[in-house]
Coordinates of N, CA and C in Angstrom, one line a residue:
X1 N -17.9 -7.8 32.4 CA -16.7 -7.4 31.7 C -17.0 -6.1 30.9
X2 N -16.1 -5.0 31.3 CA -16.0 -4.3 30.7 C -15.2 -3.2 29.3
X3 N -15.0 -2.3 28.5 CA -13.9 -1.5 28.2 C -14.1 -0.3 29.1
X4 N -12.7 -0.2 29.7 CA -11.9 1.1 30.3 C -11.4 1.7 29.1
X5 N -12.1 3.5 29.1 CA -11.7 3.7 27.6 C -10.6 5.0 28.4
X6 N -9.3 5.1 29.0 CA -8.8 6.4 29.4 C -8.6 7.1 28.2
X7 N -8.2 8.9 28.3 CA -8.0 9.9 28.0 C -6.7 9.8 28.2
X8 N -5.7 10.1 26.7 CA -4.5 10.1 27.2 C -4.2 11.5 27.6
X9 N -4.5 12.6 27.2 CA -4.2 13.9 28.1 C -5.8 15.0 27.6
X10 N -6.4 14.4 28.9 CA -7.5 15.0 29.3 C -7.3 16.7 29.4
X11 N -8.3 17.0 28.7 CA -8.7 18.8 29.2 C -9.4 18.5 30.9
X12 N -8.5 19.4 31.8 CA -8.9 19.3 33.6 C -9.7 20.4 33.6
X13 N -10.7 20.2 34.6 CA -11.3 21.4 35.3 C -10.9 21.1 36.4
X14 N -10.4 21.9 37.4 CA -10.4 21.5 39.0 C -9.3 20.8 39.6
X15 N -9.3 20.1 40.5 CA -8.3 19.7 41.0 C -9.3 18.1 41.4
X16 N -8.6 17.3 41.4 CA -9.5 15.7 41.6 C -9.3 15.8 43.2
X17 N -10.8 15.1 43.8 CA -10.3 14.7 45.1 C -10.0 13.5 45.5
X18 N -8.7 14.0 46.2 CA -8.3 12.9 46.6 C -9.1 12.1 48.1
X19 N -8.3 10.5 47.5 CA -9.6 9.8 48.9 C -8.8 9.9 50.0
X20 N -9.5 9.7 50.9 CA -9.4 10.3 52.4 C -8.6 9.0 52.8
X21 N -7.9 9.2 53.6 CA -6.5 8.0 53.8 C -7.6 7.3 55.7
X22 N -8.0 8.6 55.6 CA -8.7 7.8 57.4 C -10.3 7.5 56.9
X23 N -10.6 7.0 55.6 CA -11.7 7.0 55.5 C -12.8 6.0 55.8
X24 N -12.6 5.0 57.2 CA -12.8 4.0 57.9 C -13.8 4.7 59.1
X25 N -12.9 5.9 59.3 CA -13.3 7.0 60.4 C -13.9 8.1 60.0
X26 N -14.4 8.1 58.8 CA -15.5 9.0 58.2 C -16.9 8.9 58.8
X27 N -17.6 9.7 59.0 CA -18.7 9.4 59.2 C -19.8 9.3 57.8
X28 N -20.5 8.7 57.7 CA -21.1 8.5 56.7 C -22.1 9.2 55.6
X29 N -21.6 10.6 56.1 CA -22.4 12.1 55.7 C -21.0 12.5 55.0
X30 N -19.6 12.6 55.5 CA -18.5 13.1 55.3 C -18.0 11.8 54.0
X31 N -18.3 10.5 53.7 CA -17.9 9.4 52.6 C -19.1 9.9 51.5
X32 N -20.1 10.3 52.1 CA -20.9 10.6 50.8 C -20.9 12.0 50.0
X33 N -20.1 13.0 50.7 CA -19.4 14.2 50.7 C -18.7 13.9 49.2
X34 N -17.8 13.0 49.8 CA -16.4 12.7 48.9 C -17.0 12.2 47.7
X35 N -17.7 11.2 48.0 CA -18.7 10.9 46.5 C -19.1 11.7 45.8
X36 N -19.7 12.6 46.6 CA -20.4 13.9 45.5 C -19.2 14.9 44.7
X37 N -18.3 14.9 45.4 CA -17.1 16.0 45.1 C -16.4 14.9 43.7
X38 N -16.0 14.1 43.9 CA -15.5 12.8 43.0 C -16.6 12.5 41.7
X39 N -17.7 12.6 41.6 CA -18.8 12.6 40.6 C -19.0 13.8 40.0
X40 N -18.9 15.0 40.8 CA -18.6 16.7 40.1 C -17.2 16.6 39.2
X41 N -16.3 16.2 39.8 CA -15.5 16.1 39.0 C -15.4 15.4 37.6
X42 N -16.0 14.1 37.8 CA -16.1 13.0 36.9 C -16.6 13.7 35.7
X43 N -17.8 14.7 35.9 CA -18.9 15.2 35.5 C -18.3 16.2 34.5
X44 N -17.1 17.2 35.2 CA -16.7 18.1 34.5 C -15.7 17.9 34.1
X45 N -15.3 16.7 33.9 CA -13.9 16.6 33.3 C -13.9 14.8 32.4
X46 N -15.6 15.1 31.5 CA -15.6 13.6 30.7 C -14.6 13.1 29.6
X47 N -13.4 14.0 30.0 CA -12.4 13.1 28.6 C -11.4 12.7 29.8
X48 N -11.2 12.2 31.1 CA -11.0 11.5 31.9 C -10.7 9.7 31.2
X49 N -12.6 9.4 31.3 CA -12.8 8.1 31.3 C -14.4 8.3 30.7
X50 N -14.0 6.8 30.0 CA -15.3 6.1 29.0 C -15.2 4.9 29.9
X51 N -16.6 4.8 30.1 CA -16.6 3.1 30.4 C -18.2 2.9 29.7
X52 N -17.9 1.4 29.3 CA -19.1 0.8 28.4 C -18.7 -0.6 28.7
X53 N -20.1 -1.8 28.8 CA -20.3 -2.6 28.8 C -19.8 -3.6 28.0
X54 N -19.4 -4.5 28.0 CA -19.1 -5.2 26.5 C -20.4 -5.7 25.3
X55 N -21.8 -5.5 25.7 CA -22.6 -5.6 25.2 C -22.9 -4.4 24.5
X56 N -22.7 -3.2 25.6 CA -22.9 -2.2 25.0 C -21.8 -1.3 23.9
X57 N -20.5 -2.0 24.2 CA -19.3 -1.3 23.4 C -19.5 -2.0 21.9
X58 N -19.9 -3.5 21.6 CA -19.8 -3.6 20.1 C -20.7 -2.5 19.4
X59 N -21.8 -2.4 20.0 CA -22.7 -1.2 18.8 C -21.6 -0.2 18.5
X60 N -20.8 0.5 19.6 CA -20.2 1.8 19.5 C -19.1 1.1 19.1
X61 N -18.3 0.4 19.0 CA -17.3 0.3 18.4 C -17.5 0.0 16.8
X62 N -18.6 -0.7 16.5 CA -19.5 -0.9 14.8 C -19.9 0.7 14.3
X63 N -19.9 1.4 15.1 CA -20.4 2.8 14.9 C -19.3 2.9 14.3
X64 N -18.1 3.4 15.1 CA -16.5 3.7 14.9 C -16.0 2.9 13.4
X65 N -16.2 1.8 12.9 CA -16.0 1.0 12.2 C -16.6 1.7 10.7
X66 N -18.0 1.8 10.8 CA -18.7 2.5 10.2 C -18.2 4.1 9.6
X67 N -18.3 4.5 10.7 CA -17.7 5.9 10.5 C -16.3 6.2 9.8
X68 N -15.4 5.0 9.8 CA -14.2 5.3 9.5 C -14.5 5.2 8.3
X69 N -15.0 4.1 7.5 CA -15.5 4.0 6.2 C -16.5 4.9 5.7
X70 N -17.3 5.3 5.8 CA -18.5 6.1 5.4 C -17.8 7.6 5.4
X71 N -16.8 7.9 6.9 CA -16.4 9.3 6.4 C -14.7 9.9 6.6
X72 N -14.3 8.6 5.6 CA -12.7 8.6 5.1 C -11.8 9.1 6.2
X73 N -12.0 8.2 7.6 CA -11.2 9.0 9.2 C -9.8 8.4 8.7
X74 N -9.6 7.2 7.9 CA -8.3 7.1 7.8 C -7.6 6.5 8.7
X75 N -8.2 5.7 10.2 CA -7.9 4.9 11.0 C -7.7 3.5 10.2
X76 N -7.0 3.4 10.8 CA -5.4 1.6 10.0 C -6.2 0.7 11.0
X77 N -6.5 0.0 10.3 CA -7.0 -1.5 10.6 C -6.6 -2.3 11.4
X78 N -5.6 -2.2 12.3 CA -4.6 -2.5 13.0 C -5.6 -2.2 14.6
X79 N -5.8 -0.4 14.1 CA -6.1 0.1 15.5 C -7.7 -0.2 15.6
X80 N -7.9 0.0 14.3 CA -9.6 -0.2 14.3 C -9.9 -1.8 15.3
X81 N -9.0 -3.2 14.5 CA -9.4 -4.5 15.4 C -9.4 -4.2 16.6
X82 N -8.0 -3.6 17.4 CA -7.5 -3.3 18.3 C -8.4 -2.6 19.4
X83 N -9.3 -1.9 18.5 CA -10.6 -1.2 19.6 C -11.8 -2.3 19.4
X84 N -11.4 -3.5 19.6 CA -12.9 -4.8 19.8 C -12.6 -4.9 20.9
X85 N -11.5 -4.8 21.6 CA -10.9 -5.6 22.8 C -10.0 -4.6 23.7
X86 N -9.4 -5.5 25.1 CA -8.7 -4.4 25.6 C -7.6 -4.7 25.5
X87 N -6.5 -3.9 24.5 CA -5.6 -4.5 24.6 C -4.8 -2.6 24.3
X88 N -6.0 -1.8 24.8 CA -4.4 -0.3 24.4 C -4.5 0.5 23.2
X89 N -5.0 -0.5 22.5 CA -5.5 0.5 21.2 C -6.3 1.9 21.3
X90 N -6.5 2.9 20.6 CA -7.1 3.3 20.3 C -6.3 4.8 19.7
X91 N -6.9 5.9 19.6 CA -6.5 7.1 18.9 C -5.6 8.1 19.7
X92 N -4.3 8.4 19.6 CA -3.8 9.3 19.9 C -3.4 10.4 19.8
X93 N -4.2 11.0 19.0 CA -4.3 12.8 19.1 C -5.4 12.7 19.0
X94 N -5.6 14.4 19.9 CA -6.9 15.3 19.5 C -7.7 15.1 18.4
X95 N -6.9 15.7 17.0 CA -7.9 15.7 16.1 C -8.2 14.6 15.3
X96 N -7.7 13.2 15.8 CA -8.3 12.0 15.5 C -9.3 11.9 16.0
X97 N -9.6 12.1 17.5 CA -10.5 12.2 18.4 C -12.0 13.0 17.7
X98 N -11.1 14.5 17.3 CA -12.3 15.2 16.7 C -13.2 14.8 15.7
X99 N -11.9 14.7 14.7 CA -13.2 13.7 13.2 C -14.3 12.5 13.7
X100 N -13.4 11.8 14.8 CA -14.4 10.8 15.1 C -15.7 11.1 15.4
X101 N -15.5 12.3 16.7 CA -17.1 12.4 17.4 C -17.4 13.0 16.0
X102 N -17.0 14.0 15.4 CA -17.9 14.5 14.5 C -18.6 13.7 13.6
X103 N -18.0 12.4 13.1 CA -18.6 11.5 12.9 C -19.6 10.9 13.3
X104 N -19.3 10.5 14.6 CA -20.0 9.8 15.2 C -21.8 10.5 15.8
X105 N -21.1 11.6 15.7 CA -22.2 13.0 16.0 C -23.5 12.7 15.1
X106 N -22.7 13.1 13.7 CA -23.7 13.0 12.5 C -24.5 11.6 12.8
X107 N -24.2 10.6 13.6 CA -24.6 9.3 13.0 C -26.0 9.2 14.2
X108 N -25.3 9.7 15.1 CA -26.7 10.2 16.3 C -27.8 11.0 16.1
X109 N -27.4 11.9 15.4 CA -27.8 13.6 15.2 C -29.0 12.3 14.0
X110 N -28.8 11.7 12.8 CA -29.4 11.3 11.8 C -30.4 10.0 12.7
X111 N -30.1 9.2 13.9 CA -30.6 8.4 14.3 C -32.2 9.3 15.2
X112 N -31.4 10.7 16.1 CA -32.4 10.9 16.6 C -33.1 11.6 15.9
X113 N -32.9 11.9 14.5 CA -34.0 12.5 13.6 C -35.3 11.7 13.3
X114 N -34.7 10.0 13.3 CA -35.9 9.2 12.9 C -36.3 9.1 14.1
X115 N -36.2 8.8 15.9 CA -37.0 8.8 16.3 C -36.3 7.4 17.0
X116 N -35.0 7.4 17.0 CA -34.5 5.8 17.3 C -33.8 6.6 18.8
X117 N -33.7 5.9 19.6 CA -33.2 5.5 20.9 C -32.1 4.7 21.1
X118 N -32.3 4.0 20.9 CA -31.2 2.2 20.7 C -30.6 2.1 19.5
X119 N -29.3 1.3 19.6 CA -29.3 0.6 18.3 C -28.6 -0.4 18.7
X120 N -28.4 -1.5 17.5 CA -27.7 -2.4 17.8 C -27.0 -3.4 16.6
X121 N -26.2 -4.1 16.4 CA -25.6 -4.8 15.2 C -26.5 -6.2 15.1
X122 N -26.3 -6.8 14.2 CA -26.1 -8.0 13.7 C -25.4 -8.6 14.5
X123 N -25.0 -9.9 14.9 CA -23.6 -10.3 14.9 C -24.1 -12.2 14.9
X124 N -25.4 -12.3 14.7 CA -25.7 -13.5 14.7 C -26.4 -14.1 16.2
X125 N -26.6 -13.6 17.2 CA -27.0 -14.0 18.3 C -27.9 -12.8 18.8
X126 N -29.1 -13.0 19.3 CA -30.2 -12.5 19.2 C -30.9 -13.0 21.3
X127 N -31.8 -12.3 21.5 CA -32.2 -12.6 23.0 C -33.7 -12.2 22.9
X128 N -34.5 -12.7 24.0 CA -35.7 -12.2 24.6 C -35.4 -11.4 25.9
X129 N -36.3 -10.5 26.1 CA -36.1 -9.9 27.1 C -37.0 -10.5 28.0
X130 N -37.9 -11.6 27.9 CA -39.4 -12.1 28.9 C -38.7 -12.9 29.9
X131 N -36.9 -13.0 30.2 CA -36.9 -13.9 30.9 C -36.0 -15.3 30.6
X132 N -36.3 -15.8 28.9 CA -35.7 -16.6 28.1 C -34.5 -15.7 27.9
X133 N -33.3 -16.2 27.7 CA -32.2 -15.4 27.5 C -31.8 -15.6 25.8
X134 N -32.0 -17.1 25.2 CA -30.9 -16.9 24.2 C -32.8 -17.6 23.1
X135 N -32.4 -17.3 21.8 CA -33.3 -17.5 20.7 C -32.8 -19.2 19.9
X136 N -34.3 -19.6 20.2 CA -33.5 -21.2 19.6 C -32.6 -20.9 18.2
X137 N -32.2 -21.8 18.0 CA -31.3 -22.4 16.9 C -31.8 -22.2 15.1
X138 N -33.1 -22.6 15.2 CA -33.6 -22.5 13.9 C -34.4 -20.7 14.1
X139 N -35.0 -20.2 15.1 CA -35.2 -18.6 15.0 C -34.2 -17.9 14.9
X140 N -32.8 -18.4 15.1 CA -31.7 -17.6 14.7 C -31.6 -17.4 13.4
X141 N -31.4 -18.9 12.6 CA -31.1 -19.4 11.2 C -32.5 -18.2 10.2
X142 N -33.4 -18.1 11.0 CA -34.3 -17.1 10.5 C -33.9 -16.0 10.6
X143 N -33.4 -15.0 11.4 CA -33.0 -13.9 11.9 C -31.8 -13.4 11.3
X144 N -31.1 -14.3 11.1 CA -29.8 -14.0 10.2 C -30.0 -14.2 8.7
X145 N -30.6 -14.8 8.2 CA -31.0 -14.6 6.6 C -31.6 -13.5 6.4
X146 N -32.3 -13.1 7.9 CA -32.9 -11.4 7.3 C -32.3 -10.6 7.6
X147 N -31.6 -10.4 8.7 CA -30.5 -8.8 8.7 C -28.9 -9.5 8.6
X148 N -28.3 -9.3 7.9 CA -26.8 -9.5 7.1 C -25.8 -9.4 8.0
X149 N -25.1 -10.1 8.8 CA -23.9 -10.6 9.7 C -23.1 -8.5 9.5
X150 N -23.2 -8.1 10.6 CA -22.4 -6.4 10.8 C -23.2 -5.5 10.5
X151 N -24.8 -5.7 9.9 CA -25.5 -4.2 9.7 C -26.1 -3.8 11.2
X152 N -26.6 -2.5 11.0 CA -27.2 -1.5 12.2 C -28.6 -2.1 11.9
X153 N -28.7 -1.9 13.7 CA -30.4 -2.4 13.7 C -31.2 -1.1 14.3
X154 N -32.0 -0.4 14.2 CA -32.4 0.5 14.7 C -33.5 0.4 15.2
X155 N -34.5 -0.6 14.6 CA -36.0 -0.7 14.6 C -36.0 -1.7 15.9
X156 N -36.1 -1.3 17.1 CA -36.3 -2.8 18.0 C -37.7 -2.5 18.8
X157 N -38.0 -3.4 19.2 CA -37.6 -4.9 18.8 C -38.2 -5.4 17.2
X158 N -37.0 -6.3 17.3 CA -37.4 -7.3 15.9 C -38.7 -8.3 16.4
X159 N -39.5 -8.2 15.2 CA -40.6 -9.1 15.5 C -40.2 -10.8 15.0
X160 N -40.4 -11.5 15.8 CA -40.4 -13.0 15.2 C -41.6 -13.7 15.7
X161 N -42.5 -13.7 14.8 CA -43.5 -14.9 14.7 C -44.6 -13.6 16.3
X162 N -44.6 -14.3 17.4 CA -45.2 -13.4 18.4 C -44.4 -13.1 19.0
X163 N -43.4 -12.8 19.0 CA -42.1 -12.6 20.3 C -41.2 -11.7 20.1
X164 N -40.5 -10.5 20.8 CA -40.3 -9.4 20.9 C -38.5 -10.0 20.8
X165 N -37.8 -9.6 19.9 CA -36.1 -10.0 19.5 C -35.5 -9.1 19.8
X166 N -34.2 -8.9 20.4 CA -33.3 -7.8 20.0 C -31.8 -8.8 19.9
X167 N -31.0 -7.5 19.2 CA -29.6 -8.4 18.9 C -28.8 -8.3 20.2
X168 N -28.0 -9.4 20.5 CA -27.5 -9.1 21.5 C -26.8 -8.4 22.2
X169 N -26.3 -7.1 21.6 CA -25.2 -6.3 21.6 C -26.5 -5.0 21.4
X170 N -26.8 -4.2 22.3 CA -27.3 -2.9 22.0 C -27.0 -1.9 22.9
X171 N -27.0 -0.7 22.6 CA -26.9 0.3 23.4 C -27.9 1.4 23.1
X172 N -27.9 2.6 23.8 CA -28.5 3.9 23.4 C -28.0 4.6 23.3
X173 N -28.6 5.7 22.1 CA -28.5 6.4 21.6 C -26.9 7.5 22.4
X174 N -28.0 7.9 23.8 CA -27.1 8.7 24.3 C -26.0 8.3 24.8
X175 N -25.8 7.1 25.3 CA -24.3 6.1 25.3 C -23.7 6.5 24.6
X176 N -24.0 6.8 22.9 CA -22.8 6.9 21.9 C -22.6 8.4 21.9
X177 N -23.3 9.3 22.9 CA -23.6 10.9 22.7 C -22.4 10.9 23.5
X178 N -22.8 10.5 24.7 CA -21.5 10.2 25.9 C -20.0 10.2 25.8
X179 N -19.7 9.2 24.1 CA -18.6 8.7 23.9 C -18.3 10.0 23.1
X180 N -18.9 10.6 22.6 CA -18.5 11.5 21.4 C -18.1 12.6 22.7
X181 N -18.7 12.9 23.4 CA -18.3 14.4 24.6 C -17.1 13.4 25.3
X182 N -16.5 12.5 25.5 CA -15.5 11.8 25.8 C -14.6 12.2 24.7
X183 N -14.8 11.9 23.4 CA -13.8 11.9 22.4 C -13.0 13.5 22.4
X184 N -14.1 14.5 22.6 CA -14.0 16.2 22.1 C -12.9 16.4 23.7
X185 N -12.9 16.0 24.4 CA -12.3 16.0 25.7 C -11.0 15.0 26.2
X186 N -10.6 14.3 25.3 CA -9.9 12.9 26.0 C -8.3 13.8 25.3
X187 N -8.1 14.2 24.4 CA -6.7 14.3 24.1 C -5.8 12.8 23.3
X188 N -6.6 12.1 22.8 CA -6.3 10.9 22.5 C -7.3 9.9 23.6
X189 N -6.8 8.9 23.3 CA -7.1 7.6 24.1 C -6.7 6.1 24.2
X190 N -7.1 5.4 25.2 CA -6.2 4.0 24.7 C -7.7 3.0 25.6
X191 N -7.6 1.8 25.2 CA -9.0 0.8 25.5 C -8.3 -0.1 26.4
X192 N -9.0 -0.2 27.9 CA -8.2 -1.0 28.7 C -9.5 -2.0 29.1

């Protein structure tokens, strides 16, 4: 599961290609053609489409959350819930769009000053990467008395006892770079 994040009126370069209606009878030099001409585009026209993971969208949507608060964007609580899920929400003008990334800029720009890659929230549920998927019951009860239900995690992995933790929900850095050259480009947007 994912969020589809469209552009409500994208800045175009180019003209989109369209898919080939006999493309059964392509030969397989001529469908990977189309692929590359469809990815050029994609490429030069990133206020199109945002897509993120749902593991990956809480950090950037905590970012967005963050940002509204920390730098007075003045997004209504309504729309802010409204971007956890797909339900259509999100910013419809430009220069909503703009404050955000610029926001959201500063908050990368200050991450990769320290040297961070990743980040990730809180949210109470925690993983191994060796294979084990979820962190027993009482290592959680430990994990959550130390980082506070919604704060940023930057430092991963969390150490527990001998074993390498991250929160469930992480992304990178440049994922949220992505979203911000999405934002400067989309014309608005809505979360499907």
């Amino acid at each position: 599961m994912g969020m589809d994040i469209n552009g409500l009126n994208p800045k175009i370069i180019g003209d989109e290609p369209i898919f080939p209606s006999n493309w059964d009878e392509l030969s397989e030099k001529a469908q990977s053609f189309y692929w590359e001409l469809k990815n050029d585009y994609e490429r030069d026209n990133p206020g199109i489409y945002f897509r993120a993971n749902i593991w990956s969208w809480r950090p950037i949507h905590l970012a967005i959350v963050q940002a509204n608060i920390s730098c007075e964007l003045d997004i209504d609580d309504d729309t802010i819930e409204g971007m956890s899920h797909n339900s259509g929400a999100g910013l419809k003008t430009q220069e909503e769009c703009d404050a955000l990334a610029e926001a959201l800029e500063m908050l990368a720009d200050g991450m990769e000053e320290d040297g961070v890659t990743e980040f990730g929230f809180a949210f109470g549920y925690w993983n191994y990467r060796d294979g084990s998927l979820i962190v027993s019951e009482k290592d959680t009860e430990t994990l959550n008395k130390e980082y506070k239900y919604g704060s940023i995690i930057t430092e991963m992995p969390v150490k527990l006892l001998d074993k390498d933790v991250w929160p469930a929900h992480v992304t990178q850095v440049e994922h949220l770079r992505e979203f911000v050259e999405f934002l400067r480009q989309c014309g608005g947007f809505e979360i499907w």
